[in-house]
PDB file of C-alpha atoms and ligand atoms in Angstrom:
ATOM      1  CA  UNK A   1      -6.935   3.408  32.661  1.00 85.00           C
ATOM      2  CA  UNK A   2      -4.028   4.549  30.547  1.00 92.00           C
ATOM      3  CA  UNK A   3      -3.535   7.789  28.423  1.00 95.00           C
ATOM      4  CA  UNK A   4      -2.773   8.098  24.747  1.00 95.00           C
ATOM      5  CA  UNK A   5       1.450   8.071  25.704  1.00 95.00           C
ATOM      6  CA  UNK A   6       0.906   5.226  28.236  1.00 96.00           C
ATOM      7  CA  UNK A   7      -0.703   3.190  25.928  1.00 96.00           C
ATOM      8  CA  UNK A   8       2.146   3.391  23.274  1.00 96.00           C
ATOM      9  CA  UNK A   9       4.553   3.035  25.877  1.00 96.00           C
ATOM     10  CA  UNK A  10       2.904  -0.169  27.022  1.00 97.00           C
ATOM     11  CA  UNK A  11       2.915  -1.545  23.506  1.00 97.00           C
ATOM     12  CA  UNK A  12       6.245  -0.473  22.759  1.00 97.00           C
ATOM     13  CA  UNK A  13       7.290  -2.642  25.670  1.00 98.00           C
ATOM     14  CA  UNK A  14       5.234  -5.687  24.561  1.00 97.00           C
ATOM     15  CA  UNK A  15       6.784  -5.597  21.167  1.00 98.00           C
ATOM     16  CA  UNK A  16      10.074  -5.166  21.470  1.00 98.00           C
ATOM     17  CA  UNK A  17       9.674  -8.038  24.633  1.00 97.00           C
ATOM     18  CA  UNK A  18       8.325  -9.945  21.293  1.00 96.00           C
ATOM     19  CA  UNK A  19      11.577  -9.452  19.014  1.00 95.00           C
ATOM     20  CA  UNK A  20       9.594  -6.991  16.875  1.00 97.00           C
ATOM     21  CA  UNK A  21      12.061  -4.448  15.403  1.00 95.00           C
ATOM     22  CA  UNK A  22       9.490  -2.449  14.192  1.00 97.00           C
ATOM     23  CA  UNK A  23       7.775  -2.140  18.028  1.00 97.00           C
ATOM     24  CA  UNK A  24       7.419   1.486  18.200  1.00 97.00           C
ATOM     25  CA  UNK A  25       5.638   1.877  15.018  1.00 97.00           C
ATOM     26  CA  UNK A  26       3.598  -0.633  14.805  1.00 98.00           C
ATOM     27  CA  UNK A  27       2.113   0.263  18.435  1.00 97.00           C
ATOM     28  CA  UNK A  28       1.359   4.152  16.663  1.00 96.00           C
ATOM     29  CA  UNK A  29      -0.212   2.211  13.429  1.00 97.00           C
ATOM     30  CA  UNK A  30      -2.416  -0.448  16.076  1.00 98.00           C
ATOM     31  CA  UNK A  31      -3.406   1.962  18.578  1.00 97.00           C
ATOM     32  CA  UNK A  32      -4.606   4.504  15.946  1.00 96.00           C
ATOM     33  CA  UNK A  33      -6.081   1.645  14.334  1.00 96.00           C
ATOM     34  CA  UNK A  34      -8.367   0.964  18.039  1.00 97.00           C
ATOM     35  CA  UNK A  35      -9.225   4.305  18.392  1.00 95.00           C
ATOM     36  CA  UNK A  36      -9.834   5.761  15.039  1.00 94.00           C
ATOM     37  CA  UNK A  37      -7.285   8.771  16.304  1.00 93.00           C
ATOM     38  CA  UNK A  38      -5.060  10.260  13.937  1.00 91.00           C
ATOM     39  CA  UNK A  39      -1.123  11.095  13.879  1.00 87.00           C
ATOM     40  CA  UNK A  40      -1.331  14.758  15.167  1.00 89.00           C
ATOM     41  CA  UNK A  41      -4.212  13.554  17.998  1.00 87.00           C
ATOM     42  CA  UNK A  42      -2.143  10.726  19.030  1.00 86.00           C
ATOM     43  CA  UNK A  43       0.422  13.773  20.147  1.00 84.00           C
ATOM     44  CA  UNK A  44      -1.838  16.228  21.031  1.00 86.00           C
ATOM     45  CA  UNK A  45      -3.804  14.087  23.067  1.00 83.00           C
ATOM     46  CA  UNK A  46      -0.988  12.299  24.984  1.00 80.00           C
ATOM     47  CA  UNK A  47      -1.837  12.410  27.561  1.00 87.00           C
ATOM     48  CA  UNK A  48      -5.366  12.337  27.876  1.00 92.00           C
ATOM     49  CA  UNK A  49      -7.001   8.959  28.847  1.00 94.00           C
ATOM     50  CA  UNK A  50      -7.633   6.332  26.130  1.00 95.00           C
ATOM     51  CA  UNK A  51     -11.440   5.413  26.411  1.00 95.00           C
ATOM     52  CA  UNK A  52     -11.768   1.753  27.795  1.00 95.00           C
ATOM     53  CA  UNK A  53     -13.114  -0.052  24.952  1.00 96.00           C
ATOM     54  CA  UNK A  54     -10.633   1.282  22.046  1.00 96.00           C
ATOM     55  CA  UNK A  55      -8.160   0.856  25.013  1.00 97.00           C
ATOM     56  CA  UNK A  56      -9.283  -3.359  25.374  1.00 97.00           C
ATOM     57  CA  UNK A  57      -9.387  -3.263  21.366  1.00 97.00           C
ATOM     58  CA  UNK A  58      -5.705  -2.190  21.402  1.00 98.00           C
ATOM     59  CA  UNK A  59      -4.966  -4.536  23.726  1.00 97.00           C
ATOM     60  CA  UNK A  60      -6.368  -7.608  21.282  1.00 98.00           C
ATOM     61  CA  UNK A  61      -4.918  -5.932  18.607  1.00 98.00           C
ATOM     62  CA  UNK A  62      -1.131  -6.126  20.557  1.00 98.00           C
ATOM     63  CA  UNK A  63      -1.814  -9.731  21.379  1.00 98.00           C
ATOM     64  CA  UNK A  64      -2.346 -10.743  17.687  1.00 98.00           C
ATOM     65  CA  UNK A  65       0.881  -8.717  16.565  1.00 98.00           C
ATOM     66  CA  UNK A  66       3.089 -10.414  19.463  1.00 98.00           C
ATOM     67  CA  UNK A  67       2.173 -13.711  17.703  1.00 98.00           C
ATOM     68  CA  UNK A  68       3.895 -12.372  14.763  1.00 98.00           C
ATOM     69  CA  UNK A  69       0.780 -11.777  12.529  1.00 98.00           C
ATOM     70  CA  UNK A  70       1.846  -9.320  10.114  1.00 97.00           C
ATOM     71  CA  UNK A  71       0.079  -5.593  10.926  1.00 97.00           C
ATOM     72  CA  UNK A  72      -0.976  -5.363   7.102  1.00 97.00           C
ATOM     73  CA  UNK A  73      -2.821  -8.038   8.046  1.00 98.00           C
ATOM     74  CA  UNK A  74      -4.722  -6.853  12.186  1.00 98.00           C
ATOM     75  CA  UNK A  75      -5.180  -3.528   9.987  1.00 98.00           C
ATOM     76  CA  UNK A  76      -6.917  -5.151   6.879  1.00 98.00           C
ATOM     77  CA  UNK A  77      -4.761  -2.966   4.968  1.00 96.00           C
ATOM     78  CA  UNK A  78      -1.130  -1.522   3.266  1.00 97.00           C
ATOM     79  CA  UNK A  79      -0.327   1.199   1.701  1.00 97.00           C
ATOM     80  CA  UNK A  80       1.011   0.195  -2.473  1.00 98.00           C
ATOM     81  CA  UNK A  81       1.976   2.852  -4.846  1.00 98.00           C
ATOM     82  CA  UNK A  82      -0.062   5.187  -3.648  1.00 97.00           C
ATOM     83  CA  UNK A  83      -3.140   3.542  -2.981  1.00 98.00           C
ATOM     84  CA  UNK A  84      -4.594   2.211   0.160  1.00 97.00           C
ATOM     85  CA  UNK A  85      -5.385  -1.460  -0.673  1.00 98.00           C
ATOM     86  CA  UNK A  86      -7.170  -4.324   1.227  1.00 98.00           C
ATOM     87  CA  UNK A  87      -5.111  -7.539   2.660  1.00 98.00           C
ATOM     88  CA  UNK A  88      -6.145 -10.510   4.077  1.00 98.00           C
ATOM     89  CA  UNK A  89      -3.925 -13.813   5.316  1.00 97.00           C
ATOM     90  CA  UNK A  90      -5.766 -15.003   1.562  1.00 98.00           C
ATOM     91  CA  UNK A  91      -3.143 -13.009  -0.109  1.00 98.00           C
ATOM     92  CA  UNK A  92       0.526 -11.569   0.035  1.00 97.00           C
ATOM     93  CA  UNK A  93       0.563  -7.898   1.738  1.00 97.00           C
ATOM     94  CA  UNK A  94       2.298  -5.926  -1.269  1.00 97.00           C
ATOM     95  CA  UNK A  95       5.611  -5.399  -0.979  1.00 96.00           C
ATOM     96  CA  UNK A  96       7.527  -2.323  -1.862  1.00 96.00           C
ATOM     97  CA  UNK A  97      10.233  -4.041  -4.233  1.00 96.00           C
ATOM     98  CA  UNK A  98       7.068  -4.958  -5.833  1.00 98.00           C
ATOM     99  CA  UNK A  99       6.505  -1.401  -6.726  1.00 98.00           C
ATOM    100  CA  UNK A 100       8.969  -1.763  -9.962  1.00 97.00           C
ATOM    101  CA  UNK A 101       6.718  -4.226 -11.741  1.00 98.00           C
ATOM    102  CA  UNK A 102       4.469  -1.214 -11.698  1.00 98.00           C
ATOM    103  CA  UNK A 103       6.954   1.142 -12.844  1.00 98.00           C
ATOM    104  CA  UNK A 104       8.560  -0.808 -15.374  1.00 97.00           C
ATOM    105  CA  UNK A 105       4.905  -1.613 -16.871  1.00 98.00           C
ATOM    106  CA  UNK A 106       3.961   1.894 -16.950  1.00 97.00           C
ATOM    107  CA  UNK A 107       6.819   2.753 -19.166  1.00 96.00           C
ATOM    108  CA  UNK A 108       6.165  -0.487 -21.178  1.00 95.00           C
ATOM    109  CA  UNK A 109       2.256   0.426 -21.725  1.00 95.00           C
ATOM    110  CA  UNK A 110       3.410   4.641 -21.881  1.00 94.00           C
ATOM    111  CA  UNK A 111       3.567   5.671 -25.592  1.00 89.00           C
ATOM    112  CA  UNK A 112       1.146   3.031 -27.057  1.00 91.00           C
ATOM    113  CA  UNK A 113      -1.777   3.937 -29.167  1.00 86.00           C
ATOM    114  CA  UNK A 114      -5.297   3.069 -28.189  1.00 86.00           C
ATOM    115  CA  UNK A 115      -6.369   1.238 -25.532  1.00 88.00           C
ATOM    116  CA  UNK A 116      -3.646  -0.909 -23.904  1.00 94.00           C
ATOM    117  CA  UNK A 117      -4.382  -3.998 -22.253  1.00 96.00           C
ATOM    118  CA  UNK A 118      -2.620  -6.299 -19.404  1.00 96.00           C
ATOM    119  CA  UNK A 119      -2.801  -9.396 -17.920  1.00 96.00           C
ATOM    120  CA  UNK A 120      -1.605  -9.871 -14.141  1.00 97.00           C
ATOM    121  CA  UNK A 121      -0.565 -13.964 -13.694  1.00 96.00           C
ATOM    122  CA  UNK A 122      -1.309 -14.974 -10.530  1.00 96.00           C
ATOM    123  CA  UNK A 123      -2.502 -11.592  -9.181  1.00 97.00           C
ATOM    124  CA  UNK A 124      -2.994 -12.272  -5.140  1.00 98.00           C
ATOM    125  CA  UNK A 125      -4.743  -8.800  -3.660  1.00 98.00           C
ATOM    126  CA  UNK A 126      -4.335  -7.255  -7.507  1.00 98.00           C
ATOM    127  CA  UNK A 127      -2.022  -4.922  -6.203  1.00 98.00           C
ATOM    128  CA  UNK A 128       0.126  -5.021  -9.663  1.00 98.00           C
ATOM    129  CA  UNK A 129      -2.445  -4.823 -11.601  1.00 98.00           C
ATOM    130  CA  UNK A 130      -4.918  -1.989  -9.684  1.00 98.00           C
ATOM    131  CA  UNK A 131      -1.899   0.350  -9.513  1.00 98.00           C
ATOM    132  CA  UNK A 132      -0.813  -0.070 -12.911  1.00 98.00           C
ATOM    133  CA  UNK A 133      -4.780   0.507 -13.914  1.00 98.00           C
ATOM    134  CA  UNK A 134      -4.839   3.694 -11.112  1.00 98.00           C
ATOM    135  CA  UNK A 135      -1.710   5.096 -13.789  1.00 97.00           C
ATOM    136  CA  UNK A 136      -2.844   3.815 -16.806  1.00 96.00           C
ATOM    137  CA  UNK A 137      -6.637   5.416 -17.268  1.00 95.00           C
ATOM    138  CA  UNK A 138      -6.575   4.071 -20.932  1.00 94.00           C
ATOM    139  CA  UNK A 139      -5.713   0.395 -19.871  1.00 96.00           C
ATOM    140  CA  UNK A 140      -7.784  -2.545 -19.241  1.00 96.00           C
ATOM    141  CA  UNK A 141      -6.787  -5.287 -17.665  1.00 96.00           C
ATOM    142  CA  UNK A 142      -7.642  -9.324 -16.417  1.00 95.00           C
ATOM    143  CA  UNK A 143      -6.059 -10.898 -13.239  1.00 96.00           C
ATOM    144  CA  UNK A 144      -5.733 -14.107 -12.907  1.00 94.00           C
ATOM    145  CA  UNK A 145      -5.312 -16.238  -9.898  1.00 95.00           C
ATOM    146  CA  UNK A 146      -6.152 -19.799  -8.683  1.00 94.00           C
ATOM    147  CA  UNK A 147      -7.461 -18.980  -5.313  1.00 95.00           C
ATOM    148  CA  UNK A 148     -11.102 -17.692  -5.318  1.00 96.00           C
ATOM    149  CA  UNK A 149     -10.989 -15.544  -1.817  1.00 97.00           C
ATOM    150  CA  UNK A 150      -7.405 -14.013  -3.294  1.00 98.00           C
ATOM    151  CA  UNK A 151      -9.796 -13.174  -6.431  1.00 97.00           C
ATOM    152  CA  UNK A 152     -12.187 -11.565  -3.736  1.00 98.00           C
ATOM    153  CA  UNK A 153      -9.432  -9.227  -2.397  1.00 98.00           C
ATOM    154  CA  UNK A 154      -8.340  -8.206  -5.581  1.00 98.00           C
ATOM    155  CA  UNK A 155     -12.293  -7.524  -6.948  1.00 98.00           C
ATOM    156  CA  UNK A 156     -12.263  -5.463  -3.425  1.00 98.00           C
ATOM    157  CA  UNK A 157      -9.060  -3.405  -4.196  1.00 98.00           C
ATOM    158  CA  UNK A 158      -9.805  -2.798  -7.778  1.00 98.00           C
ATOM    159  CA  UNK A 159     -12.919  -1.036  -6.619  1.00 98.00           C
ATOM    160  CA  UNK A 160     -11.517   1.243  -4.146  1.00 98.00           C
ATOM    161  CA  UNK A 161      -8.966   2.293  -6.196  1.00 98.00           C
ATOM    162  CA  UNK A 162     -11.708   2.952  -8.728  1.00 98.00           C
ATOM    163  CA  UNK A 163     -10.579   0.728 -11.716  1.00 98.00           C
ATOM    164  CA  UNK A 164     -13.277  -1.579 -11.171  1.00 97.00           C
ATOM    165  CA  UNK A 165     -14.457  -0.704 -14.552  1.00 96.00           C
ATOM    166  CA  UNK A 166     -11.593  -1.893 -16.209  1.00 96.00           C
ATOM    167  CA  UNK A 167     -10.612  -4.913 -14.471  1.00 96.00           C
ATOM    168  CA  UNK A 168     -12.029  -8.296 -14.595  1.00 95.00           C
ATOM    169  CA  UNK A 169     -10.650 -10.822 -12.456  1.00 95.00           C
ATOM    170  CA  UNK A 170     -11.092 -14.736 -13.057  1.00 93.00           C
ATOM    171  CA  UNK A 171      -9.859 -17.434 -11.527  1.00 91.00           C
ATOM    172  CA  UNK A 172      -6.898 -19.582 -13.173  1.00 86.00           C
ATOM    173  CA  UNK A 173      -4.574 -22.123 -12.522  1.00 84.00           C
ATOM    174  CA  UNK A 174      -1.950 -20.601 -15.155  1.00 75.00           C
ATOM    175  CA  UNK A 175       0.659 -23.276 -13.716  1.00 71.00           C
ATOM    176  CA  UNK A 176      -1.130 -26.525 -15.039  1.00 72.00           C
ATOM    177  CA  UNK A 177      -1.729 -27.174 -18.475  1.00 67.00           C
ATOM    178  CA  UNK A 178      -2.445 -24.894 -21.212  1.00 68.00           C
ATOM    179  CA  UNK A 179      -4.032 -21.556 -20.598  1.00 72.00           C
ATOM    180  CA  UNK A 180      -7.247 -20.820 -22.409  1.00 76.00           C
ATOM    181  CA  UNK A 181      -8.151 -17.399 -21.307  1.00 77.00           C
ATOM    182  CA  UNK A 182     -10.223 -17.297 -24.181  1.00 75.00           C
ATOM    183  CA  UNK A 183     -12.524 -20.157 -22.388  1.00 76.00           C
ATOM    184  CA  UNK A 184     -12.905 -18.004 -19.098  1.00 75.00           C
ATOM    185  CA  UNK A 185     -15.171 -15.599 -21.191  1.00 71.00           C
ATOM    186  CA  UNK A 186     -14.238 -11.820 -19.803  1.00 79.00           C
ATOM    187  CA  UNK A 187     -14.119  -8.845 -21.719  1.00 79.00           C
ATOM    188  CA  UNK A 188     -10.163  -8.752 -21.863  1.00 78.00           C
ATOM    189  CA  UNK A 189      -8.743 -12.226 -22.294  1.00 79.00           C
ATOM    190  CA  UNK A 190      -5.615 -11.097 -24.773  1.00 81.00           C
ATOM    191  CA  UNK A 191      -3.700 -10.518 -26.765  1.00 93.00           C
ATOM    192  CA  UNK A 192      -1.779  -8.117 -24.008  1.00 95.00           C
ATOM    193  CA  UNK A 193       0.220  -5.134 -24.268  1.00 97.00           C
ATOM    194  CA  UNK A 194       2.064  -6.543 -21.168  1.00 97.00           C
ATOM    195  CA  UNK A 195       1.833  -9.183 -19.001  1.00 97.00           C
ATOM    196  CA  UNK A 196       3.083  -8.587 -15.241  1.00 98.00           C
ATOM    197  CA  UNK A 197       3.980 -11.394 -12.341  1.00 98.00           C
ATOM    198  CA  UNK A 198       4.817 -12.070  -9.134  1.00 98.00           C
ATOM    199  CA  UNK A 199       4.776 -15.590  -8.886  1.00 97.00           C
ATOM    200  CA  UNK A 200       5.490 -17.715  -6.003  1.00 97.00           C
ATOM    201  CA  UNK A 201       9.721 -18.145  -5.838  1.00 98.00           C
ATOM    202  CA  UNK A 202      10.843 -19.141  -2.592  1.00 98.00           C
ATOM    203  CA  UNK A 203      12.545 -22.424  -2.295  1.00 97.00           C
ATOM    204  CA  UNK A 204      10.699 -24.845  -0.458  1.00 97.00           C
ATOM    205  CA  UNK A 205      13.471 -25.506   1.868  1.00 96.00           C
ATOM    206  CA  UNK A 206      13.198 -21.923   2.382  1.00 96.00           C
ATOM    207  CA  UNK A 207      10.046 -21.436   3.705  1.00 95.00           C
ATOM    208  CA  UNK A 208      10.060 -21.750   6.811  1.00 90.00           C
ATOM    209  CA  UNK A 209      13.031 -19.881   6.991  1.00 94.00           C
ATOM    210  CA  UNK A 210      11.527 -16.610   6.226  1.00 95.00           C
ATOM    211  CA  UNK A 211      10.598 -14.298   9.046  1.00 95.00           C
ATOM    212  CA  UNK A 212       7.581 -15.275  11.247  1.00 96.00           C
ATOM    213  CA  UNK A 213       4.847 -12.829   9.776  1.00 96.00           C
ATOM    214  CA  UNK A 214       5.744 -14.340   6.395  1.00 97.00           C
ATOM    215  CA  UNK A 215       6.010 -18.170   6.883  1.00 96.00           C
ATOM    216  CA  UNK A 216       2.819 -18.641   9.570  1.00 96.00           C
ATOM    217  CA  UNK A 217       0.338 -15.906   7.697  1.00 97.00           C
ATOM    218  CA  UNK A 218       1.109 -15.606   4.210  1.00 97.00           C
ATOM    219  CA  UNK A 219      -0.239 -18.092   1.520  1.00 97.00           C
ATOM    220  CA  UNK A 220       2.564 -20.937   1.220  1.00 96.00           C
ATOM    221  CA  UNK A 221       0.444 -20.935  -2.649  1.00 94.00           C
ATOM    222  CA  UNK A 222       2.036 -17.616  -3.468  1.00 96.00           C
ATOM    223  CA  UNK A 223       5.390 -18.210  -1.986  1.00 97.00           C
ATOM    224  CA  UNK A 224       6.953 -21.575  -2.591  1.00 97.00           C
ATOM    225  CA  UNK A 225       8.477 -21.876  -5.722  1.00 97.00           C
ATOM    226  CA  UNK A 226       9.436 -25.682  -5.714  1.00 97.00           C
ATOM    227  CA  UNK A 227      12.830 -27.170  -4.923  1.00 97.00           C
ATOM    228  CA  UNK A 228      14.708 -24.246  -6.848  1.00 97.00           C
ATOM    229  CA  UNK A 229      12.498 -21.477  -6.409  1.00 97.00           C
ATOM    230  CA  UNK A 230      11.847 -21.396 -10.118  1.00 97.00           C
ATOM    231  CA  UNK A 231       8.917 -24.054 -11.023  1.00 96.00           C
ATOM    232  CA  UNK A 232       6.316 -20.875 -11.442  1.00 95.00           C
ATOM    233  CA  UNK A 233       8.450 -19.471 -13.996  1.00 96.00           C
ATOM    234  CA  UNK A 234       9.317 -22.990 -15.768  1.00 96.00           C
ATOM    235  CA  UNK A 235       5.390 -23.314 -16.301  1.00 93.00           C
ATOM    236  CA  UNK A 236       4.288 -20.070 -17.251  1.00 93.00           C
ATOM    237  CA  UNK A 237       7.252 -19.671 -19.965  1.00 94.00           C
ATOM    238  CA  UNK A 238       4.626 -21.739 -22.105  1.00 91.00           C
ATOM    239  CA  UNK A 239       2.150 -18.881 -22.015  1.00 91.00           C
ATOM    240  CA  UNK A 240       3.661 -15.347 -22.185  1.00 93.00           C
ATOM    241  CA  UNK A 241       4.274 -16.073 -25.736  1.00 91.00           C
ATOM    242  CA  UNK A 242       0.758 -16.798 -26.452  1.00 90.00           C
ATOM    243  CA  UNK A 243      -0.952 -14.791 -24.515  1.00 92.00           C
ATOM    244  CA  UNK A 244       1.301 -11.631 -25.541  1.00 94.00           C
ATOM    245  CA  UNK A 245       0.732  -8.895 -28.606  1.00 95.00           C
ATOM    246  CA  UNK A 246       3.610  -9.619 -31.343  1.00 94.00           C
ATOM    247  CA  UNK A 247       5.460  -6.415 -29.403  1.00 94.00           C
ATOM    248  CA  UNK A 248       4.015  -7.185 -26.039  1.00 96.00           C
ATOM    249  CA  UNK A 249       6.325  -7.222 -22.806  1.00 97.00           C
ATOM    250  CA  UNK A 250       6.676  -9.321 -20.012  1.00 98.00           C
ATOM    251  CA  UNK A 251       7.337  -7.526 -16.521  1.00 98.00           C
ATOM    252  CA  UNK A 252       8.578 -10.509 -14.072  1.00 98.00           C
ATOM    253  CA  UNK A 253       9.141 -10.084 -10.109  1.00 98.00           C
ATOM    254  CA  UNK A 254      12.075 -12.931  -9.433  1.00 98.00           C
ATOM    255  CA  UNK A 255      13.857 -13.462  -6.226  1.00 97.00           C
ATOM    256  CA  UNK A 256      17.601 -13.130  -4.992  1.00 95.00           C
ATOM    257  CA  UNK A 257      19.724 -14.691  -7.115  1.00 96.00           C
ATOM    258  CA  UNK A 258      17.149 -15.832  -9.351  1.00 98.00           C
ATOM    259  CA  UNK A 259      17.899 -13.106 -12.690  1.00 97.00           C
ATOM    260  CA  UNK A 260      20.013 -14.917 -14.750  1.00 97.00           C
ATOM    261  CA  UNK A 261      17.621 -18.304 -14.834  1.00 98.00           C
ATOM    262  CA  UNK A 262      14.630 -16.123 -15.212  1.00 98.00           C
ATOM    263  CA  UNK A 263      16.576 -14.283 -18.070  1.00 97.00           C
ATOM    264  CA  UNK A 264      18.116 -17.599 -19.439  1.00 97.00           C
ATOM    265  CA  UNK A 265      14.359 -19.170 -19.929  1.00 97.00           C
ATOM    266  CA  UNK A 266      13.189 -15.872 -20.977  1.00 97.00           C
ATOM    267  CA  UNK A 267      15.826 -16.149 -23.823  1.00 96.00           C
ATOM    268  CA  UNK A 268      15.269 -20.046 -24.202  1.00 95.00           C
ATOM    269  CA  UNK A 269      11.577 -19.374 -24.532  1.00 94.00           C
ATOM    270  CA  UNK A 270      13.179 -16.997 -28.101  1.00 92.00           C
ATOM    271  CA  UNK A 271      11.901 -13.125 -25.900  1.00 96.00           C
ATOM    272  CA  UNK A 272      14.375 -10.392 -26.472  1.00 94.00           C
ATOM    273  CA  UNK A 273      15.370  -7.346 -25.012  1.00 94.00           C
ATOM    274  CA  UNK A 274      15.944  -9.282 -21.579  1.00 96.00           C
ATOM    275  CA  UNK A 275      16.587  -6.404 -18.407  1.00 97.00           C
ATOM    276  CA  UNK A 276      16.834  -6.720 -15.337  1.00 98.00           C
ATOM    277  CA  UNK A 277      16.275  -4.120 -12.683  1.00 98.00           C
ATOM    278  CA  UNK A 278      17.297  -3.511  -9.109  1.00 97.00           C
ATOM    279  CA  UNK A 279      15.188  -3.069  -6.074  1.00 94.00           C
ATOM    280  CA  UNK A 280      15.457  -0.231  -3.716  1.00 92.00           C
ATOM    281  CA  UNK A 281      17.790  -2.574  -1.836  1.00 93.00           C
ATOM    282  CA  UNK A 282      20.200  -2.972  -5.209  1.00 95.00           C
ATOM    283  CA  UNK A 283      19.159  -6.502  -5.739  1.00 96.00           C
ATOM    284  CA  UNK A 284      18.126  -7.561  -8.920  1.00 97.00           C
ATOM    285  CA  UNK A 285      14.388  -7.889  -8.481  1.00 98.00           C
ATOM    286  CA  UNK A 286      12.246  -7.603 -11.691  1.00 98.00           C
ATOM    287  CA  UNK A 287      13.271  -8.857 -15.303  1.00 98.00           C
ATOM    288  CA  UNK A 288      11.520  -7.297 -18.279  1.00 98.00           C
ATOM    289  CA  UNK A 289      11.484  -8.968 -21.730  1.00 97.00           C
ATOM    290  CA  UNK A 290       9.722  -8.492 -25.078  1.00 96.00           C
ATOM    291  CA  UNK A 291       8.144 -10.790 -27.412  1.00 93.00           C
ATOM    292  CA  UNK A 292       9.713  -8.623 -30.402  1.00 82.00           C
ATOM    293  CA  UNK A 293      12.609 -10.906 -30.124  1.00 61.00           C
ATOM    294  CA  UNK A 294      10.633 -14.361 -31.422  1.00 58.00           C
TER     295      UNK A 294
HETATM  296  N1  LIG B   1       9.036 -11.311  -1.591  1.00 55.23           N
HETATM  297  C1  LIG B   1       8.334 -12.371  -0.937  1.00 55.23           C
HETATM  298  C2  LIG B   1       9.086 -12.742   0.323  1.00 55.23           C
HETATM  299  O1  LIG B   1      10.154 -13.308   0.273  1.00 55.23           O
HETATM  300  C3  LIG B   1       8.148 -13.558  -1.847  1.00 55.23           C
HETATM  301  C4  LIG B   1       7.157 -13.248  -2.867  1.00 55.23           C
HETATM  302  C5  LIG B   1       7.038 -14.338  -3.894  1.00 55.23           C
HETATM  303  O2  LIG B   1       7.351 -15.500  -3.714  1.00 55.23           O
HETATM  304  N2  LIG B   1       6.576 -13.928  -5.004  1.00 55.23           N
HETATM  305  O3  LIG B   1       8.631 -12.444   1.375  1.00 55.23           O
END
């Protein structure tokens, strides 16, 4: 039997034995995960005995994070602008650089008349476009992905963040060939107001470079970005222009070092108005265009 204090201690221990920087949270997040207890419990109850079953439950829980798998993941959930979304190993756990898509298309879609609509390329758990939905209450919106049980997370998300009613979600290889949202039949299938992505942009030789909880439990689909990081962005330069309003705006995530080829093809493919934005962490991290330019 351990108590509430014990039992973070124990995991604490286990974590940190497993190289995870993060031990003494993610212990707090898993063990009130097993036992349902909250933040001010957890310390109130420290040292009261942790039933045995939560207390085994904890105990799988630790054994699945020592192996690296990400906690977004053990938890079924992660916390994105605000909103509590669903996350399974079919989809990338948002991240918070990812946040300035959302920011950057809510000033893009602010000011409009009417209804505004966006379409989110390749749109994983739907985290982009959900939040941007949750800000927007006069936008409608399609996402887009190839990868039916990503499609299922993102359905899932849209309808606890209550936007369910003006998202449709279809799935989309928007990397091969021509794009025909018009063929997929859904309510919204353009011209958009803006059109957000996070596409996959890791170099392949990359990959398995990137930290543990990334490489062996997130979809290699939404991560590698070819041999330069950069094929997503090569194929769906075709689109934006087609799918896009005449004074429609592109919102791109790119990766480190990646901003002046995304900007470059942006320019090649004749948008204007080409910005790029910074992360939290000062790196350039999103690149915003509009169509105006053509
Ligand atoms: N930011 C992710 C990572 O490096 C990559 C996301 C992407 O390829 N779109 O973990």
């Amino acid at each position: 039997m351990t108590t509430y204090q014990g039992a973070l201690a124990d995991g604490r221990q286990r974590l940190a034995a497993a190289d995870i920087a993060s031990a003494a949270l993610d212990s707090r997040i898993l063990l009130k995960a097993a036992t349902g207890v909250s933040d001010t419990d957890l310390i109130a109850r420290g040292d009261s005995l942790v039933p045995e079953a939560p207390a085994a439950h904890y105990r799988t829980l630790l054994d699945r994070r020592v192996k690296r798998e990400p906690v977004a993941q053990i938890i079924g959930e992660r916390e994105f602008y605000g909103l509590i979304l669903s996350v399974t190993g079919a989809v990338l756990s948002p991240r918070p650089e990812s946040e300035l898509l959302v920011d950057r298309a809510v000033a893009a879609l602010t000011g409009r008349a009417g209804s505004t609509s966006l379409c989110d390329l390749g749109t994983g758990s739907g985290a982009l476009l959900v939040a941007i939905l949750d800000r927007m209450p006069s936008a409608q919106g399609l996402g887009v992905d190839i990868s039916a049980d990503a499609l299922a997370v993102a359905r899932a998300n849209a309808k606890r963040a209550g936007v369910a009613g003006r998202a449709v979600f279809a799935g989309c290889d928007f990397c091969a060939g021509p794009l025909d949202l018009g063929a997929l039949a859904v309510p919204y299938c353009g011209p958009f107001d803006c059109i957000v992505a996070n596409p996959p942009y890791v170099r392949t030789s990359d990959l398995d470079r990137l930290e543990p909880e990334v490489a062996l439990f997130e979809p290699r689909l939404a991560l590698d970005g070819g041999v330069d990081g950069l094929d997503a962005y090569r194929r769906v330069m075709p689109h934006l222009g087609t799918i896009a309003k005449s004074d429609g705006v592109v919102v791109l995530e790119i990766g480190v070092g990646q901003d002046s080829a995304v900007a470059d093809l942006l320019a090649d493919w004749g948008f204007g108005d080409v910005e790029t934005y910074p992360d939290l962490a000062g790196i350039a991290r999103c690149v915003t265009a509009c169509k105006c330019g053509r």
